[in-house]
Amino acid sequence: GENVEQHPSTLSVQEGDSAVIKCTYSDSASNYFPWYKQELGKGPQLIIDIRSNVGEKKDQRIAVTLNKTAKHFSLHITETQPEDSAVYFCAVSNTGGFKTIFGAGTRLFVKA
Amino acid sequence: DTEVTQTPKHLVMGMTNKKSLKCEQHMGHRAMYWYKQKAKKPPELMFVYSYEKLSINESVPSRFSPECPNSSLLNLHLHALQPEDSALYLCASSQGEAFADTQYFGPGTRLTVL
């Protein structure tokens, strides 16, 4: 079955710096790669996603890159702000598959 | 409206109690999900309903019983739970039965089993 690894497990950055979180997956049939942000006491919220026919997608300070050959994708947050502090999960799924597989999560701390 | 609502927000129950968790969405989504999330862990899929029919049961113990009364509502009936069932229970919905659809999560119900 699909296996998703996410690194790092904890990331601490200074406000204004960039943060990068990386995920690798094993199933070459996977074709949908969302990123979720989970704040304390809340459910995961989708922040950006990418499909397998696209290499990069950007939404203001957030971007995701996908390398299908190497089976890895990354979340990039630029100009980090304290409100970016949260747990971030990558996820992988495919059309006709049976479930979304989540990475273990990255706890991001942005220091003011 | 892109919101999934869940009630109650918090629930404390004894091992002999029967309780239910409720989830509602009005986005016209045809797939709904129950996840269990332990502290500092990712969500774990429990059940999936597609077009109001149970599509996936991830070998969840029978003390958890899902129900989908209509396309907007999803319930999770709880009976004879164990302390290790204490967790955040998340409901999600997506547009169709294809698992490459974006899932929208509710805020969760924090369950404590005494």
Tab-separated table of C-alpha atoms in Angstrom:
chain	number	residue	atom	x	y	z
A	1	GLY	CA	0.000	0.000	0.000
A	2	GLU	CA	0.896	3.669	-0.136
A	3	ASN	CA	3.460	4.975	2.342
A	4	VAL	CA	4.009	8.683	3.015
A	5	GLU	CA	6.998	10.071	4.879
A	6	GLN	CA	7.092	13.674	6.043
A	7	HIS	CA	10.093	15.684	7.244
A	8	PRO	CA	10.961	17.422	9.440
A	9	SER	CA	8.723	16.531	12.373
A	10	THR	CA	9.427	19.916	13.992
A	11	LEU	CA	10.531	23.153	12.359
A	12	SER	CA	11.324	26.409	14.102
A	13	VAL	CA	11.910	29.575	12.070
A	14	GLN	CA	12.218	33.278	12.698
A	15	GLU	CA	9.385	35.491	11.542
A	16	GLY	CA	9.981	36.535	7.944
A	17	ASP	CA	12.066	33.479	7.088
A	18	SER	CA	10.968	30.715	4.738
A	19	ALA	CA	9.847	27.244	5.792
A	20	VAL	CA	10.026	24.094	3.694
A	21	ILE	CA	8.362	20.772	4.498
A	22	LYS	CA	8.982	17.693	2.369
A	23	CYS	CA	7.026	14.511	1.748
A	24	THR	CA	7.837	11.367	-0.170
A	25	TYR	CA	5.403	8.702	-1.291
A	26	SER	CA	5.686	5.214	-2.715
A	27	ASP	CA	2.716	4.565	-5.036
A	28	SER	CA	3.317	5.887	-8.547
A	29	ALA	CA	-0.466	5.804	-9.169
A	30	SER	CA	-1.008	8.581	-6.624
A	31	ASN	CA	-2.180	11.712	-8.394
A	32	TYR	CA	-3.520	14.151	-5.798
A	33	PHE	CA	-1.389	15.849	-3.145
A	34	PRO	CA	-3.107	18.185	-0.655
A	35	TRP	CA	-1.554	20.026	2.273
A	36	TYR	CA	-3.530	20.650	5.438
A	37	LYS	CA	-2.903	23.068	8.301
A	38	GLN	CA	-4.216	22.135	11.717
A	39	GLU	CA	-4.331	24.691	14.499
A	40	LEU	CA	-4.789	23.732	18.120
A	41	GLY	CA	-8.320	22.566	18.844
A	42	LYS	CA	-9.402	22.691	15.201
A	43	GLY	CA	-9.834	20.302	12.304
A	44	PRO	CA	-7.342	20.193	9.406
A	45	GLN	CA	-7.908	22.902	6.816
A	46	LEU	CA	-6.776	22.605	3.207
A	47	ILE	CA	-4.223	25.278	2.376
A	48	ILE	CA	-3.040	24.192	-1.056
A	49	ASP	CA	-3.145	21.135	-3.286
A	50	ILE	CA	-1.575	19.929	-6.500
A	51	ARG	CA	-2.454	17.284	-9.050
A	52	SER	CA	-0.041	15.076	-10.901
A	53	ASN	CA	-0.253	16.929	-14.195
A	54	VAL	CA	1.226	20.079	-12.604
A	55	GLY	CA	4.753	20.628	-11.300
A	56	GLU	CA	4.210	23.708	-9.175
A	57	LYS	CA	1.369	25.738	-7.750
A	58	LYS	CA	1.468	28.997	-5.827
A	59	ASP	CA	-1.031	30.896	-3.720
A	60	GLN	CA	0.356	34.110	-2.264
A	61	ARG	CA	2.981	33.097	0.343
A	62	ILE	CA	2.379	29.365	-0.075
A	63	ALA	CA	3.657	27.146	-2.863
A	64	VAL	CA	3.788	23.420	-3.521
A	65	THR	CA	6.188	21.638	-5.870
A	66	LEU	CA	5.811	18.085	-7.157
A	67	ASN	CA	8.429	15.782	-8.613
A	68	LYS	CA	6.551	12.713	-9.860
A	69	THR	CA	9.683	10.968	-11.060
A	70	ALA	CA	11.292	11.133	-7.651
A	71	LYS	CA	7.932	10.749	-5.875
A	72	HIS	CA	8.277	13.723	-3.617
A	73	PHE	CA	6.476	17.002	-3.069
A	74	SER	CA	7.194	19.989	-0.883
A	75	LEU	CA	5.380	22.856	0.824
A	76	HIS	CA	7.081	26.243	0.769
A	77	ILE	CA	5.944	29.099	3.013
A	78	THR	CA	7.655	32.433	2.466
A	79	GLU	CA	7.691	35.481	4.754
A	80	THR	CA	6.455	33.395	7.670
A	81	GLN	CA	4.252	35.006	10.299
A	82	PRO	CA	3.439	33.903	13.878
A	83	GLU	CA	-0.054	32.878	12.728
A	84	ASP	CA	1.570	30.295	10.447
A	85	SER	CA	2.463	28.343	13.604
A	86	ALA	CA	0.504	25.085	13.426
A	87	VAL	CA	0.817	21.426	12.477
A	88	TYR	CA	1.037	20.791	8.733
A	89	PHE	CA	0.087	17.466	7.155
A	90	CYS	CA	0.841	16.349	3.639
A	91	ALA	CA	-1.490	13.786	2.110
A	92	VAL	CA	-1.644	11.534	-0.914
A	93	SER	CA	-4.540	9.935	-2.756
A	94	ASN	CA	-5.505	8.718	-6.195
A	95	THR	CA	-8.594	8.550	-8.330
A	96	GLY	CA	-10.383	5.314	-7.686
A	97	GLY	CA	-8.221	4.585	-4.679
A	98	PHE	CA	-9.641	3.821	-1.305
A	99	LYS	CA	-8.267	6.409	1.026
A	100	THR	CA	-6.155	9.458	1.626
A	101	ILE	CA	-2.851	8.690	3.311
A	102	PHE	CA	-1.516	11.394	5.625
A	103	GLY	CA	2.062	12.111	6.529
A	104	ALA	CA	2.990	12.142	10.204
A	105	GLY	CA	2.824	15.930	10.423
A	106	THR	CA	5.249	18.817	10.922
A	107	ARG	CA	4.923	21.145	13.876
A	108	LEU	CA	5.939	24.619	12.676
A	109	PHE	CA	6.887	27.316	15.169
A	110	VAL	CA	7.331	30.860	13.897
A	111	LYS	CA	9.131	33.024	16.423
A	112	ALA	CA	8.291	36.719	16.494
B	1	ASP	CA	-21.127	27.552	2.374
B	2	THR	CA	-17.917	25.492	2.644
B	3	GLU	CA	-18.429	24.446	6.228
B	4	VAL	CA	-18.676	21.061	7.882
B	5	THR	CA	-20.242	21.297	11.321
B	6	GLN	CA	-19.899	18.795	14.141
B	7	THR	CA	-21.706	18.431	17.436
B	8	PRO	CA	-20.992	18.227	20.251
B	9	LYS	CA	-17.629	19.972	20.466
B	10	HIS	CA	-16.671	18.053	23.594
B	11	LEU	CA	-18.051	14.811	25.017
B	12	VAL	CA	-17.220	12.943	28.193
B	13	MET	CA	-18.738	9.512	28.594
B	14	GLY	CA	-18.431	6.441	30.748
B	15	MET	CA	-17.690	3.020	29.353
B	16	THR	CA	-21.316	1.928	29.705
B	17	ASN	CA	-22.862	4.983	28.055
B	18	LYS	CA	-24.379	5.294	24.605
B	19	LYS	CA	-23.816	8.553	22.792
B	20	SER	CA	-23.814	9.871	19.232
B	21	LEU	CA	-21.644	12.289	17.300
B	22	LYS	CA	-23.249	14.332	14.542
B	23	CYS	CA	-21.875	15.874	11.371
B	24	GLU	CA	-23.576	18.045	8.776
B	25	GLN	CA	-22.575	19.625	5.472
B	26	HIS	CA	-24.558	21.653	2.956
B	27	MET	CA	-22.069	21.717	0.099
B	28	GLY	CA	-23.890	19.048	-1.896
B	29	HIS	CA	-21.023	16.645	-1.288
B	30	ARG	CA	-21.813	12.964	-1.844
B	31	ALA	CA	-18.960	11.433	0.159
B	32	MET	CA	-18.600	11.744	3.926
B	33	TYR	CA	-15.915	10.423	6.229
B	34	TRP	CA	-15.189	9.705	9.870
B	35	TYR	CA	-11.604	9.980	11.090
B	36	LYS	CA	-10.058	9.393	14.491
B	37	GLN	CA	-7.105	11.518	15.533
B	38	LYS	CA	-4.945	10.860	18.586
B	39	ALA	CA	-2.723	13.584	20.001
B	40	LYS	CA	0.263	14.458	17.800
B	41	LYS	CA	-0.794	11.943	15.152
B	42	PRO	CA	-2.364	12.292	11.701
B	43	PRO	CA	-6.047	11.520	11.160
B	44	GLU	CA	-6.855	7.824	10.724
B	45	LEU	CA	-9.711	6.878	8.448
B	46	MET	CA	-12.561	4.952	10.085
B	47	PHE	CA	-15.483	4.976	7.669
B	48	VAL	CA	-16.450	6.359	4.285
B	49	TYR	CA	-19.973	6.849	2.987
B	50	SER	CA	-20.463	7.371	-0.703
B	51	TYR	CA	-23.914	8.303	-1.946
B	52	GLU	CA	-25.272	7.402	1.500
B	53	LYS	CA	-23.907	3.869	1.372
B	54	LEU	CA	-21.058	2.584	3.504
B	55	SER	CA	-18.137	2.306	1.139
B	56	ILE	CA	-15.238	1.687	3.504
B	57	ASN	CA	-14.966	0.327	7.011
B	58	GLU	CA	-11.336	0.295	8.120
B	59	SER	CA	-11.807	-2.684	10.442
B	60	VAL	CA	-13.235	-0.450	13.133
B	61	PRO	CA	-14.543	-2.196	16.295
B	62	SER	CA	-18.310	-2.670	16.394
B	63	ARG	CA	-18.618	-0.349	19.392
B	64	PHE	CA	-18.464	2.390	16.712
B	65	SER	CA	-21.524	2.359	14.464
B	66	PRO	CA	-21.838	4.868	11.611
B	67	GLU	CA	-25.086	6.028	10.069
B	68	CYS	CA	-25.831	8.249	7.085
B	69	PRO	CA	-29.515	9.289	7.271
B	70	ASN	CA	-29.242	11.476	4.160
B	71	SER	CA	-26.653	13.081	1.936
B	72	SER	CA	-26.079	15.989	4.346
B	73	LEU	CA	-25.883	14.146	7.647
B	74	LEU	CA	-23.490	11.651	9.147
B	75	ASN	CA	-23.718	10.160	12.624
B	76	LEU	CA	-21.353	8.044	14.669
B	77	HIS	CA	-23.025	6.011	17.394
B	78	LEU	CA	-20.845	5.075	20.344
B	79	HIS	CA	-21.463	2.250	22.791
B	80	ALA	CA	-19.332	0.499	25.391
B	81	LEU	CA	-16.226	2.474	24.507
B	82	GLN	CA	-12.824	2.002	26.110
B	83	PRO	CA	-10.534	4.683	27.563
B	84	GLU	CA	-8.187	4.209	24.603
B	85	ASP	CA	-10.989	5.434	22.333
B	86	SER	CA	-10.486	8.917	23.739
B	87	ALA	CA	-9.484	11.083	20.770
B	88	LEU	CA	-10.564	13.854	18.423
B	89	TYR	CA	-13.195	12.544	16.010
B	90	LEU	CA	-13.224	14.370	12.727
B	91	CYS	CA	-15.873	14.392	10.056
B	92	ALA	CA	-15.027	15.330	6.478
B	93	SER	CA	-16.831	15.554	3.180
B	94	SER	CA	-15.839	15.638	-0.467
B	95	GLN	CA	-17.604	16.201	-3.733
B	96	GLY	CA	-17.742	12.659	-5.053
B	97	GLU	CA	-16.674	9.134	-4.365
B	98	ALA	CA	-13.329	9.542	-6.094
B	99	PHE	CA	-10.637	9.798	-3.476
B	100	ALA	CA	-8.790	12.433	-5.427
B	101	ASP	CA	-11.368	14.974	-4.317
B	102	THR	CA	-10.548	17.662	-1.791
B	103	GLN	CA	-11.779	16.716	1.662
B	104	TYR	CA	-13.214	19.433	3.878
B	105	PHE	CA	-12.932	18.767	7.589
B	106	GLY	CA	-15.137	19.794	10.469
B	107	PRO	CA	-13.706	21.109	13.761
B	108	GLY	CA	-14.020	17.724	15.424
B	109	THR	CA	-15.528	16.332	18.614
B	110	ARG	CA	-13.097	15.883	21.503
B	111	LEU	CA	-14.150	12.611	23.140
B	112	THR	CA	-13.021	11.515	26.579
B	113	VAL	CA	-13.940	8.042	27.807
B	114	LEU	CA	-13.691	7.546	31.543
